[in-house]
PDB file of C-alpha atoms in Angstrom:
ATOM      1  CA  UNK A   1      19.072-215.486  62.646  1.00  0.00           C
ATOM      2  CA  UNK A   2      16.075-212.648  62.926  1.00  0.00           C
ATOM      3  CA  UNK A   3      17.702-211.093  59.638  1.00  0.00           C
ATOM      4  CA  UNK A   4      17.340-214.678  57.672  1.00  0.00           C
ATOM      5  CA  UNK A   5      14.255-215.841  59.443  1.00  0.00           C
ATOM      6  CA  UNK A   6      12.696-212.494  58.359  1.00  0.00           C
ATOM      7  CA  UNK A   7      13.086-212.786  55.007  1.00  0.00           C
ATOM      8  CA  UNK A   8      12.356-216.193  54.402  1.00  0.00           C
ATOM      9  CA  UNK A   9       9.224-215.320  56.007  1.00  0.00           C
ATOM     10  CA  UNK A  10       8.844-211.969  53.518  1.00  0.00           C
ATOM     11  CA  UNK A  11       9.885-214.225  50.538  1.00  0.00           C
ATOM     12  CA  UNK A  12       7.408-216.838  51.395  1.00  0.00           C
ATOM     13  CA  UNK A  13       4.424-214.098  52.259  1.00  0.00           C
ATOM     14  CA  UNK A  14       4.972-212.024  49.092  1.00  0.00           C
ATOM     15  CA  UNK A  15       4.570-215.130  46.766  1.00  0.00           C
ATOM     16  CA  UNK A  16       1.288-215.938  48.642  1.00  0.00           C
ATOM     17  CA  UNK A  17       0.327-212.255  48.209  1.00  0.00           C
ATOM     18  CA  UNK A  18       0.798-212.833  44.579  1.00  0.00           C
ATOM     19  CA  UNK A  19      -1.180-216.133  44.367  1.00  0.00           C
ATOM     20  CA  UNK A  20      -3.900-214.268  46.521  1.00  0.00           C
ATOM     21  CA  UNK A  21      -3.410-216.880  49.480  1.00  0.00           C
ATOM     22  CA  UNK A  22      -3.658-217.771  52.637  1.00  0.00           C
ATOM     23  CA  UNK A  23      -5.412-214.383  54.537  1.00  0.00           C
ATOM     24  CA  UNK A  24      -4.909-214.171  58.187  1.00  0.00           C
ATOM     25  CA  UNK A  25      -8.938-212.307  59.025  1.00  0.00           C
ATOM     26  CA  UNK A  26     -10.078-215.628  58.861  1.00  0.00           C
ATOM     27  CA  UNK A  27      -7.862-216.574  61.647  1.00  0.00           C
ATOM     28  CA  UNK A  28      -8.713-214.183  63.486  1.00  0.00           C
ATOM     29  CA  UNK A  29     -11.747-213.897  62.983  1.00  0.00           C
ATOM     30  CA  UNK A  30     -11.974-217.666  64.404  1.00  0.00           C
ATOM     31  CA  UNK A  31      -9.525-217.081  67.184  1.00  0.00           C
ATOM     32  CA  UNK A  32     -12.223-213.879  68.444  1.00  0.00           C
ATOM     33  CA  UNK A  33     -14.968-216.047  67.965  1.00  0.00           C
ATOM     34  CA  UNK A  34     -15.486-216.785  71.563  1.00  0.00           C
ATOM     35  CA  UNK A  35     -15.877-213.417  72.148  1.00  0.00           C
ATOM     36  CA  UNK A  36     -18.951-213.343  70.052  1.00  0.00           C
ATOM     37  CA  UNK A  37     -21.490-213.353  72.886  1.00  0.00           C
ATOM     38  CA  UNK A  38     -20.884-210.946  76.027  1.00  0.00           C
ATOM     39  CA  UNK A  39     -23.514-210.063  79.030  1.00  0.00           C
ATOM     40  CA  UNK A  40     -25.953-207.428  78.737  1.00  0.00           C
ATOM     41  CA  UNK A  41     -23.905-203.974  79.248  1.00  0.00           C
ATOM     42  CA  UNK A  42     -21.059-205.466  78.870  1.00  0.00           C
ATOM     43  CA  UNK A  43     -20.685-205.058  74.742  1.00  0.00           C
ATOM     44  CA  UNK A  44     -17.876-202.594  75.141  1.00  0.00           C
ATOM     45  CA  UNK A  45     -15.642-204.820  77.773  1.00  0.00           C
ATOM     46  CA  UNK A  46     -11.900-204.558  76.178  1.00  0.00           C
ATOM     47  CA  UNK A  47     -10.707-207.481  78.615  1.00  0.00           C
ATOM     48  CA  UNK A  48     -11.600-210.758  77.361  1.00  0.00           C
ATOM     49  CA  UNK A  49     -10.149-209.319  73.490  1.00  0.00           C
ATOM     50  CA  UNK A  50      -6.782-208.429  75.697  1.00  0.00           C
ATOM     51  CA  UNK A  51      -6.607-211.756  77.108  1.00  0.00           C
ATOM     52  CA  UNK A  52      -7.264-213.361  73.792  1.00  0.00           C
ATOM     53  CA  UNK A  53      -4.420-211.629  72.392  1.00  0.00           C
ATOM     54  CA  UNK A  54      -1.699-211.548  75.695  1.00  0.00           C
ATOM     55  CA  UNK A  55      -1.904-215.115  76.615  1.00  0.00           C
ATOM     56  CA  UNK A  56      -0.627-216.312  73.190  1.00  0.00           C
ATOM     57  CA  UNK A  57       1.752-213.819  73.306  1.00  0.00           C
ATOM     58  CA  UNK A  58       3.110-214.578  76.819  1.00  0.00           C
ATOM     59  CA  UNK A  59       3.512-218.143  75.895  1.00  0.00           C
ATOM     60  CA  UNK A  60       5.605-217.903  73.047  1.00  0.00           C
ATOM     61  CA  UNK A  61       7.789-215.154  75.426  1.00  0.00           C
ATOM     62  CA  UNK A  62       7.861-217.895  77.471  1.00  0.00           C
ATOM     63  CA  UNK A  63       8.481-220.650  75.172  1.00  0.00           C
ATOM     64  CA  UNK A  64      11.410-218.900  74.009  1.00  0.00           C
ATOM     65  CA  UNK A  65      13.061-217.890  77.056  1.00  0.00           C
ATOM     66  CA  UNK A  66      12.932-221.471  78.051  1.00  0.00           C
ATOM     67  CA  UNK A  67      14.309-222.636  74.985  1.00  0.00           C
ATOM     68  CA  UNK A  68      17.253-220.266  75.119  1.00  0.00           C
ATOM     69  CA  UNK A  69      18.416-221.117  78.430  1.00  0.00           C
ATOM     70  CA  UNK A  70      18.183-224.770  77.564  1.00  0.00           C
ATOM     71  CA  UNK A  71      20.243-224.485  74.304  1.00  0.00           C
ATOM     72  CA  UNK A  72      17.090-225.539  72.145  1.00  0.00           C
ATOM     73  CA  UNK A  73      16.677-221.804  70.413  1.00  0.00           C
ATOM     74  CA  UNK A  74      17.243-222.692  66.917  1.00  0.00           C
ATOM     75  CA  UNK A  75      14.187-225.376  67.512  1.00  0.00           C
ATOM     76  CA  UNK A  76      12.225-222.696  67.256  1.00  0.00           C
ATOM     77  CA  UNK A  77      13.329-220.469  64.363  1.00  0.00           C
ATOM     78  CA  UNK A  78      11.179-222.433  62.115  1.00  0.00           C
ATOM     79  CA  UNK A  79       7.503-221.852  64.221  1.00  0.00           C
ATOM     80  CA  UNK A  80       8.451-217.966  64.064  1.00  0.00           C
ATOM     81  CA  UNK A  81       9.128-217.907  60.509  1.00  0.00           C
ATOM     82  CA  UNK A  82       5.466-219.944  60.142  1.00  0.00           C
ATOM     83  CA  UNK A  83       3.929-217.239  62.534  1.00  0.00           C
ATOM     84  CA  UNK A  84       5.570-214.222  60.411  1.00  0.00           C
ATOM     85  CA  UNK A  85       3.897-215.644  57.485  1.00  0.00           C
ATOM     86  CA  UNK A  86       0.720-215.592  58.987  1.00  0.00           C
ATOM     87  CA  UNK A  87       1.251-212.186  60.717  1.00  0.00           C
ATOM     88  CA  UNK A  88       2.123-210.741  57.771  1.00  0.00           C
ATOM     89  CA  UNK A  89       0.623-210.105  54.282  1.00  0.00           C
ATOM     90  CA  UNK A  90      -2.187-208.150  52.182  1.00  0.00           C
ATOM     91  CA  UNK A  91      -3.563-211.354  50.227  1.00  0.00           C
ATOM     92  CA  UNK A  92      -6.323-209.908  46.964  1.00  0.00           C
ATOM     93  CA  UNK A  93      -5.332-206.485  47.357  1.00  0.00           C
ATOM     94  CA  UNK A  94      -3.170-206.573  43.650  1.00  0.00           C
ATOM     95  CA  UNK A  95      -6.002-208.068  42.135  1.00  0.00           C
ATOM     96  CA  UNK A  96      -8.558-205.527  43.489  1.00  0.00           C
ATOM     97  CA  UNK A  97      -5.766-202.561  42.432  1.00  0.00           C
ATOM     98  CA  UNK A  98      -5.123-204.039  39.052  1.00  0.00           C
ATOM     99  CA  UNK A  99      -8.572-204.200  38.398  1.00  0.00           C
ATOM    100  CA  UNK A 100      -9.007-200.476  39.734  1.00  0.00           C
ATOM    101  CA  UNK A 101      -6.223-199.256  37.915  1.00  0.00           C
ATOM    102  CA  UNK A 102      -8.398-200.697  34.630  1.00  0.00           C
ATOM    103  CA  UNK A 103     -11.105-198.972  34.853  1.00  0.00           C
ATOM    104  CA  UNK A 104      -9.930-195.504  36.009  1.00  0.00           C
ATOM    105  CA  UNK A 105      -7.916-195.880  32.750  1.00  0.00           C
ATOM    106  CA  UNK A 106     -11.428-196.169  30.723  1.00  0.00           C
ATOM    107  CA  UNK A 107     -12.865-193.654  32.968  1.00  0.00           C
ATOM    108  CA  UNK A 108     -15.193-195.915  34.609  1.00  0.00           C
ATOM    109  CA  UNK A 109     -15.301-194.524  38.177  1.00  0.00           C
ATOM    110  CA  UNK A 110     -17.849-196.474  39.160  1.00  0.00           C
ATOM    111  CA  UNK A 111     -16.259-199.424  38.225  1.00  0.00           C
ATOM    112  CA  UNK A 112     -13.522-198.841  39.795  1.00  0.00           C
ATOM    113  CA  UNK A 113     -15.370-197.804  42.784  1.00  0.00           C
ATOM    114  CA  UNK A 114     -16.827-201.064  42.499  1.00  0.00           C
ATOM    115  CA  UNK A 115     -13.631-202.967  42.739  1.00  0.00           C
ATOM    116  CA  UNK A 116     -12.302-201.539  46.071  1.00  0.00           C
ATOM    117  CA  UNK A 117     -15.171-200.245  48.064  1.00  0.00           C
ATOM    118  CA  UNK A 118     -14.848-203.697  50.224  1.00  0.00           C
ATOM    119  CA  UNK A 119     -11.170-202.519  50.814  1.00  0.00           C
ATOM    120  CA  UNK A 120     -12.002-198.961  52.214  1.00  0.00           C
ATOM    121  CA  UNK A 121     -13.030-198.115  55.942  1.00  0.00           C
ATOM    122  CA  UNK A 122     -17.188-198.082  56.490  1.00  0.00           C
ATOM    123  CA  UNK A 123     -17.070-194.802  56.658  1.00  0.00           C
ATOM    124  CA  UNK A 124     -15.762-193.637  53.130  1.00  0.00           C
ATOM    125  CA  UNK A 125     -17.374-195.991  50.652  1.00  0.00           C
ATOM    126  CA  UNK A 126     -19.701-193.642  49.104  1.00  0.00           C
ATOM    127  CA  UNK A 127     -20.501-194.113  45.763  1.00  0.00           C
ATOM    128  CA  UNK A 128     -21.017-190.613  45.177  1.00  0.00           C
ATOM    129  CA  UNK A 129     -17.433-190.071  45.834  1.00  0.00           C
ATOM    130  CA  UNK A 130     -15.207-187.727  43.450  1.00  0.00           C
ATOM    131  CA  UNK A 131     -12.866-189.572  41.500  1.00  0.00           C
ATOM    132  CA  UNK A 132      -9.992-187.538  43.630  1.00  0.00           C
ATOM    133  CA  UNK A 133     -11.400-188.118  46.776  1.00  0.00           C
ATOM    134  CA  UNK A 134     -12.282-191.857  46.020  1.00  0.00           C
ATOM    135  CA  UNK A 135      -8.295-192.388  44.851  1.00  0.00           C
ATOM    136  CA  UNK A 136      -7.271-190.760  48.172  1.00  0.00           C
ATOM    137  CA  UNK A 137      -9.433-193.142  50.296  1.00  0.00           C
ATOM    138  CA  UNK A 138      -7.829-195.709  48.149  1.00  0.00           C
ATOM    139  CA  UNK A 139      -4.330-194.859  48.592  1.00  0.00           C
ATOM    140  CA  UNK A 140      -4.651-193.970  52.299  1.00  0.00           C
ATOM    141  CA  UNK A 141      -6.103-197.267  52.696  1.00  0.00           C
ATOM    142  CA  UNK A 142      -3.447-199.043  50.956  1.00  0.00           C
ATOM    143  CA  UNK A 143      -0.642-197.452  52.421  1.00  0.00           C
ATOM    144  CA  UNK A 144      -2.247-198.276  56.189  1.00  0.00           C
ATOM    145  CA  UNK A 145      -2.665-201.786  55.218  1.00  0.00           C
ATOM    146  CA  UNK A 146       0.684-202.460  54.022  1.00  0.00           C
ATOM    147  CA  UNK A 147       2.436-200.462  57.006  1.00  0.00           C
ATOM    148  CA  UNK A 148      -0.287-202.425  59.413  1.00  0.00           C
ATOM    149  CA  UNK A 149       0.671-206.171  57.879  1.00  0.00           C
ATOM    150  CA  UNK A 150       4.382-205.380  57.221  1.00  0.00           C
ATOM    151  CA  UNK A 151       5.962-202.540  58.692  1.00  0.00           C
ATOM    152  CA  UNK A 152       4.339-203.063  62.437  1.00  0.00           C
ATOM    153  CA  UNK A 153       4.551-206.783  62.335  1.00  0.00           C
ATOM    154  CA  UNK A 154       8.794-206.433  61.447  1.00  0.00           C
ATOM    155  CA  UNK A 155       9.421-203.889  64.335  1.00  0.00           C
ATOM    156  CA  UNK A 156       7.975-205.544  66.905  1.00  0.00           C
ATOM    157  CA  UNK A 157       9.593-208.936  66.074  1.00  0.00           C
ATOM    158  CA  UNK A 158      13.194-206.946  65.887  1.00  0.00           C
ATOM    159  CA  UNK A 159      12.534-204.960  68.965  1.00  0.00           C
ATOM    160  CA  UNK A 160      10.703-207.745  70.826  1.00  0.00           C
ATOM    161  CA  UNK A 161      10.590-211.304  69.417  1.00  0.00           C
ATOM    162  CA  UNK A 162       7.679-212.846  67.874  1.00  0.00           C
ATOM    163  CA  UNK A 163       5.822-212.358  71.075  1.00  0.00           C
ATOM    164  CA  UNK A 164       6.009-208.595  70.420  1.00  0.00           C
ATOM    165  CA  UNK A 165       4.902-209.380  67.065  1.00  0.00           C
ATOM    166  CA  UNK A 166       1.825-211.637  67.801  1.00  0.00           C
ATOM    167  CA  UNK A 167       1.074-208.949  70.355  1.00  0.00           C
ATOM    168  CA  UNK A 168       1.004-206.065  68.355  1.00  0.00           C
ATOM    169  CA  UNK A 169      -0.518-207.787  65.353  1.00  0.00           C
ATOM    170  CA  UNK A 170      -3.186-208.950  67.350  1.00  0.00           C
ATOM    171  CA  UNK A 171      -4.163-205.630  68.859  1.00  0.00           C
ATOM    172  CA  UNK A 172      -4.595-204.326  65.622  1.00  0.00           C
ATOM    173  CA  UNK A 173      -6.881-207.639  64.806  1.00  0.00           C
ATOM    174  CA  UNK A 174      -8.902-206.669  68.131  1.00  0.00           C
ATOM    175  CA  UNK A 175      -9.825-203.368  66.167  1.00  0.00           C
ATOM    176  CA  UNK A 176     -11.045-205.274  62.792  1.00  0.00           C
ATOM    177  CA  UNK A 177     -12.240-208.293  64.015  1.00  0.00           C
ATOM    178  CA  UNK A 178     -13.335-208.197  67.196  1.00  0.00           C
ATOM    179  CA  UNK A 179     -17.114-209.222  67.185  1.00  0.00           C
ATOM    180  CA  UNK A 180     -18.745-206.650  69.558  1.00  0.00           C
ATOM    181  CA  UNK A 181     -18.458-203.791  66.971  1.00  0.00           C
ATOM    182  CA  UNK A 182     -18.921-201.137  70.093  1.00  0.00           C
ATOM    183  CA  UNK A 183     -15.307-201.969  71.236  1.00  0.00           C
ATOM    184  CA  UNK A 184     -13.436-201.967  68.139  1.00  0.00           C
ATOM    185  CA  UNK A 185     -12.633-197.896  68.693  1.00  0.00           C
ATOM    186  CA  UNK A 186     -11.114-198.270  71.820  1.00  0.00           C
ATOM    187  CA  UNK A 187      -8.907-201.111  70.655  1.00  0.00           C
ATOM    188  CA  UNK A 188      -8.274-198.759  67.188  1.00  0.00           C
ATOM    189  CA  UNK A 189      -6.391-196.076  70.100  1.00  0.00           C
ATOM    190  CA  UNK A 190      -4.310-198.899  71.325  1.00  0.00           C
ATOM    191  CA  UNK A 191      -3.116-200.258  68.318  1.00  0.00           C
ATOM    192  CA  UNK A 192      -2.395-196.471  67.859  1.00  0.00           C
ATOM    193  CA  UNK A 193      -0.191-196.742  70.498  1.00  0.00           C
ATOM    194  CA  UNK A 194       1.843-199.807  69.691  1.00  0.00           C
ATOM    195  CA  UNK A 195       2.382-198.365  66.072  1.00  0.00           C
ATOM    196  CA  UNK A 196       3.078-194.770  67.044  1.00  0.00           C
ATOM    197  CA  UNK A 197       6.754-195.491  66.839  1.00  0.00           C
ATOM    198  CA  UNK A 198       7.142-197.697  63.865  1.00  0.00           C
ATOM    199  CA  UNK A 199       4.675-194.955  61.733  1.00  0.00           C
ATOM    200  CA  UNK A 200       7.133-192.575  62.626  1.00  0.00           C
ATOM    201  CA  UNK A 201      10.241-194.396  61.600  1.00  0.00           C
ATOM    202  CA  UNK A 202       8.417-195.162  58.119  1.00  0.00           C
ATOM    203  CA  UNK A 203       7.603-191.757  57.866  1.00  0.00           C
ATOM    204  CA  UNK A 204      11.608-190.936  57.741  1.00  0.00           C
ATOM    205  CA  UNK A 205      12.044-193.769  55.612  1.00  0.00           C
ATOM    206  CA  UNK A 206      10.208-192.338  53.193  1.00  0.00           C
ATOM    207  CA  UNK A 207      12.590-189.423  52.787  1.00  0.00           C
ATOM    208  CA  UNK A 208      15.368-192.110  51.988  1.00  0.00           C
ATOM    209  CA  UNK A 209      13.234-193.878  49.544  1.00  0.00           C
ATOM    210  CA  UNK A 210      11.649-191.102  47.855  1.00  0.00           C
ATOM    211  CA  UNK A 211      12.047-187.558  47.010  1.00  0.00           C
ATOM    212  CA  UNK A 212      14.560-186.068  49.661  1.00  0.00           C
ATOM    213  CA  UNK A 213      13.939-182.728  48.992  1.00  0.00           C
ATOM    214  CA  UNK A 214      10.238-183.111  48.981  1.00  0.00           C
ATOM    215  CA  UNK A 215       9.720-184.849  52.325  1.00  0.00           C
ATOM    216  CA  UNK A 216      11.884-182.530  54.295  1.00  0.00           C
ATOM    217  CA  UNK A 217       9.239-180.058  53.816  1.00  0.00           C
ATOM    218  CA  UNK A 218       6.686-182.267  54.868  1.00  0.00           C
ATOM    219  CA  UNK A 219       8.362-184.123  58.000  1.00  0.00           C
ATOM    220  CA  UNK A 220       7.877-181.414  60.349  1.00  0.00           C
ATOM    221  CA  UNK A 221       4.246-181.659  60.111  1.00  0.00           C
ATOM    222  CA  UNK A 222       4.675-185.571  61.491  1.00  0.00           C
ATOM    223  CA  UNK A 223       7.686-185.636  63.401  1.00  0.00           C
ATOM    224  CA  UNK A 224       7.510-185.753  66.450  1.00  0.00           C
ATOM    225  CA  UNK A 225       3.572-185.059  65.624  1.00  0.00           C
ATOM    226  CA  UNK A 226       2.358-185.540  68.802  1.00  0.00           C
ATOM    227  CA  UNK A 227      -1.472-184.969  67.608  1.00  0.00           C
ATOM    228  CA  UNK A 228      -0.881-186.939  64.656  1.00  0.00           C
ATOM    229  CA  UNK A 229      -2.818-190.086  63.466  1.00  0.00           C
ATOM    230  CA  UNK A 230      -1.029-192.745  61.922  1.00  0.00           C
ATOM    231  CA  UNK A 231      -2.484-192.062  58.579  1.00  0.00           C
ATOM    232  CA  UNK A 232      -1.800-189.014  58.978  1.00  0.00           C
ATOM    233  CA  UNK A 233       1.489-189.168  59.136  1.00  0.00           C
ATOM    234  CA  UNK A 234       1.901-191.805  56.617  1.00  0.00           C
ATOM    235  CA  UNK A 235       0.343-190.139  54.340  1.00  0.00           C
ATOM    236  CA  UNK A 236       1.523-186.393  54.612  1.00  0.00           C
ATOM    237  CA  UNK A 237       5.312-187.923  54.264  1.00  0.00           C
ATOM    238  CA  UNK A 238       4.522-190.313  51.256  1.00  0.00           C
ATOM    239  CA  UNK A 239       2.886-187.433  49.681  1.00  0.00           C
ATOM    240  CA  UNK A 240       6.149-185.405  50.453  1.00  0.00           C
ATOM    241  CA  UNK A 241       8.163-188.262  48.834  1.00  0.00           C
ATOM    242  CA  UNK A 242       6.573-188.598  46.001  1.00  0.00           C
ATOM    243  CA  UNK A 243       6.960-186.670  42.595  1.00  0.00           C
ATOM    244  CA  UNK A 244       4.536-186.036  39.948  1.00  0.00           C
ATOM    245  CA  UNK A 245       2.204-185.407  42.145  1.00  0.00           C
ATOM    246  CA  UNK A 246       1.336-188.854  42.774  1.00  0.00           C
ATOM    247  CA  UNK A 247      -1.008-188.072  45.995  1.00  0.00           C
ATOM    248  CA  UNK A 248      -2.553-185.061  44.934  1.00  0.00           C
ATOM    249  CA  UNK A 249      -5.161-185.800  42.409  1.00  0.00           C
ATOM    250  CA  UNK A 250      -6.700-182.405  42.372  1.00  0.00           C
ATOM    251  CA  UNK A 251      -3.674-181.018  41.441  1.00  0.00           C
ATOM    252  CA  UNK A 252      -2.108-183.169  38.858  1.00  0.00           C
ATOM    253  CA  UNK A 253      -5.984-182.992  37.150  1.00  0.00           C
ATOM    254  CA  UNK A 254      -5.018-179.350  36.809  1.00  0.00           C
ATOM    255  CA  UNK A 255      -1.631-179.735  35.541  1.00  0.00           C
ATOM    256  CA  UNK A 256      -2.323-182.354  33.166  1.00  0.00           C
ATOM    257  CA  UNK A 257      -5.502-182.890  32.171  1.00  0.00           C
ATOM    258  CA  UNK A 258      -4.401-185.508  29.022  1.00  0.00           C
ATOM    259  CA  UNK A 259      -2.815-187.368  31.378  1.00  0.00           C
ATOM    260  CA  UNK A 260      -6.189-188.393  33.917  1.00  0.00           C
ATOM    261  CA  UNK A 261      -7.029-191.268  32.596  1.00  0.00           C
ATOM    262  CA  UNK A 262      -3.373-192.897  33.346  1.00  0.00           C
ATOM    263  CA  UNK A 263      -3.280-191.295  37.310  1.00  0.00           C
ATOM    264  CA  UNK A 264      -4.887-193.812  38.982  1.00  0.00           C
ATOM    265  CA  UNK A 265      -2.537-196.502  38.107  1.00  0.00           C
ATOM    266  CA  UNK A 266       0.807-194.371  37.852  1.00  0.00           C
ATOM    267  CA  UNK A 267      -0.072-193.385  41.438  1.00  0.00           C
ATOM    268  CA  UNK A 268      -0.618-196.736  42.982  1.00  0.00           C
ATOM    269  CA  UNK A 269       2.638-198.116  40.946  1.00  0.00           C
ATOM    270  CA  UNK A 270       4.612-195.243  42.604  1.00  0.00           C
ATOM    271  CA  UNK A 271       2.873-195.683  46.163  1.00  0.00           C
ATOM    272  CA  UNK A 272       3.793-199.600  45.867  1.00  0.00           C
ATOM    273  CA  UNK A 273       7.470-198.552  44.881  1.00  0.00           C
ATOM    274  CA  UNK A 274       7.861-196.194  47.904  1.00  0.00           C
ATOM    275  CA  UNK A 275       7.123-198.802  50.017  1.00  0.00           C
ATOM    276  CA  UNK A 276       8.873-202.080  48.405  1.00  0.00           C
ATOM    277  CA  UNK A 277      12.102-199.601  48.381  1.00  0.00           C
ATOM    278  CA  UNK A 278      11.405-198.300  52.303  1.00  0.00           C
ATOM    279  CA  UNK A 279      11.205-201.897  52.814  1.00  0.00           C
ATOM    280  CA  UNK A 280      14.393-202.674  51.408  1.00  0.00           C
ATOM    281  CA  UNK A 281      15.786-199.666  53.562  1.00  0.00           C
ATOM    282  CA  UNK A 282      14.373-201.163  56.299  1.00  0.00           C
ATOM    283  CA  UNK A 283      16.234-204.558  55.486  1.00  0.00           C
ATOM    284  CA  UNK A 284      19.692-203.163  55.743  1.00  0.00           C
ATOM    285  CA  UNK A 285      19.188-201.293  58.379  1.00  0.00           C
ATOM    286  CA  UNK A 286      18.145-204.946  60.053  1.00  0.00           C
ATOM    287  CA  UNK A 287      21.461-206.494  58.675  1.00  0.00           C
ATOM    288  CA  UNK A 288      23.846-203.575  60.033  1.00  0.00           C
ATOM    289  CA  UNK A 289      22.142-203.908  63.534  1.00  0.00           C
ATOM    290  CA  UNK A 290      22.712-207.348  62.927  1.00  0.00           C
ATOM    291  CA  UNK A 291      26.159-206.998  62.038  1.00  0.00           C
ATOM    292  CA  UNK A 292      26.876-204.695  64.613  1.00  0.00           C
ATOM    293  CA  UNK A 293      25.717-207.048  67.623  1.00  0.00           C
ATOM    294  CA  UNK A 294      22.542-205.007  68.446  1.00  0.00           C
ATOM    295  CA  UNK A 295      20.110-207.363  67.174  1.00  0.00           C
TER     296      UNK A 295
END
């Protein structure tokens, strides 16, 4: 049932993705909200945003351990395909990319700039940025976001349940949403933690769903890559795995000059590919664990 409960749940959250509804920040954003106000010297306390995120996650644990050992386990199938939806999903993100992808092809850079700065981290939206560096900060940020609201939230529910889901998905939340800005790093390192495994098991994905020959060059780098962020290694293997070079702007700008105007949205069709096809990797992996009793 986690391989059918899954994808109901990725069925259902792609079509909202399409239809640009029903974002999860808001949720959170809600859910943190009574950790808006904290004592003087205090602003940097990690423990009431760890509480806010184990305690929902030790109940459903809970819940379904009790439901299993009183024969009541498919009960509760459909609340975890509900919660995957909400876990899950990059809502106005094809909009905002479709939009980019426009006006890089007239050469508007600031336009473009214009119709994504609200999706990059604080840190890198510049508007002086190049146009190569801007379409890196782009890509990096897409490919984080879709492996944050996808890739982490799927591991943890096959590895754990959806109490290892809510769990993870919720640390990351801590480190977007938490309202006492000064604590968001140190809840960035742990949900570095919980996704140091599943970025690396994307990362070899990438080499099945990509350019083989490519990304074996580039693993090494990531794999085990101790010192590694998980942008990092997303994005050194996707660039391995992807021809024409499709995350190397500089590059392809000297190669083929006639072809600029169409690089921003050739690269952001191949990035989405990589990843809709390491998903589908992903799935069959699911179903032979499934198949084979593991899961």
């Amino acid at each position: 049932m986690v391989l059918v409960i899954f994808l109901l749940a990725y069925v259902i959250r792609r079509k909202l993705d399409r239809r640009e509804a029903m974002s999860s920040d808001g949720f959170w954003r809600l859910w943190f909200q009574q950790g808006a106000t904290s004592k003087a010297g205090h602003e940097h306390s990690l423990v009431k945003g760890y509480l806010l995120v184990i305690l929902p996650a030790t109940c459903l644990v809970v819940l379904t351990v009790l439901a299993e050992q009183l024969g009541f386990r498919l009960a509760l199938y459909p609340l975890e395909m509900v919660l995957l939806v909400i876990l899950m999903g990059v809502p106005g993100w094809q909009a905002s990319l479709r939009a980019y992808s426009e006006a890089w092809g007239r050469g508007d850079m600031q336009g473009a700039w214009h119709h994504v700065k609200d999706r990059l981290p604080a840190d890198e939206r510049g508007a002086a940025l190049s146009p190569e560096t801007m379409h890196l900060s782009v890509s990096k940020a897409l490919i984080l976001t879709v492996f944050d609201r996808f890739f982490l939230v799927v591991f943890w529910y096959v590895v754990g349940g959806i109490g290892a889901a809510v769990l993870a998905r919720g640390a990351l939340a801590l480190a977007e949403h938490w309202p006492q800005a000064g604590a968001r790093p140190k809840y960035r390192k742990t949900a570095d933690w919980i996704g140091w495994l599943p970025a690396r098991l994307l990362a070899c994905t990438f080499g099945v769903a990509g350019d083989l020959s490519g990304w074996s060059r580039k693993i090494r780098q990531v794999v085990p890559g101790l010192q590694k962020t998980t942008t990092e290694v997303l994005m050194i293997s996707a660039n391995g795995s992807l021809t024409g070079y499709a995350l190397d702007p500089e590059r392809f700008s000297d190669l083929h000059p006639e072809d600029w105007p169409r690089f921003g949205g050739r690269s952001l069709i191949a990035i989405r590919d990589l990843l809709n096809r390491s998903m589908l990797v992903w799935i069959c992996v699911i179903a032979l664990l499934v198949i084979a009793g593991v899961v």
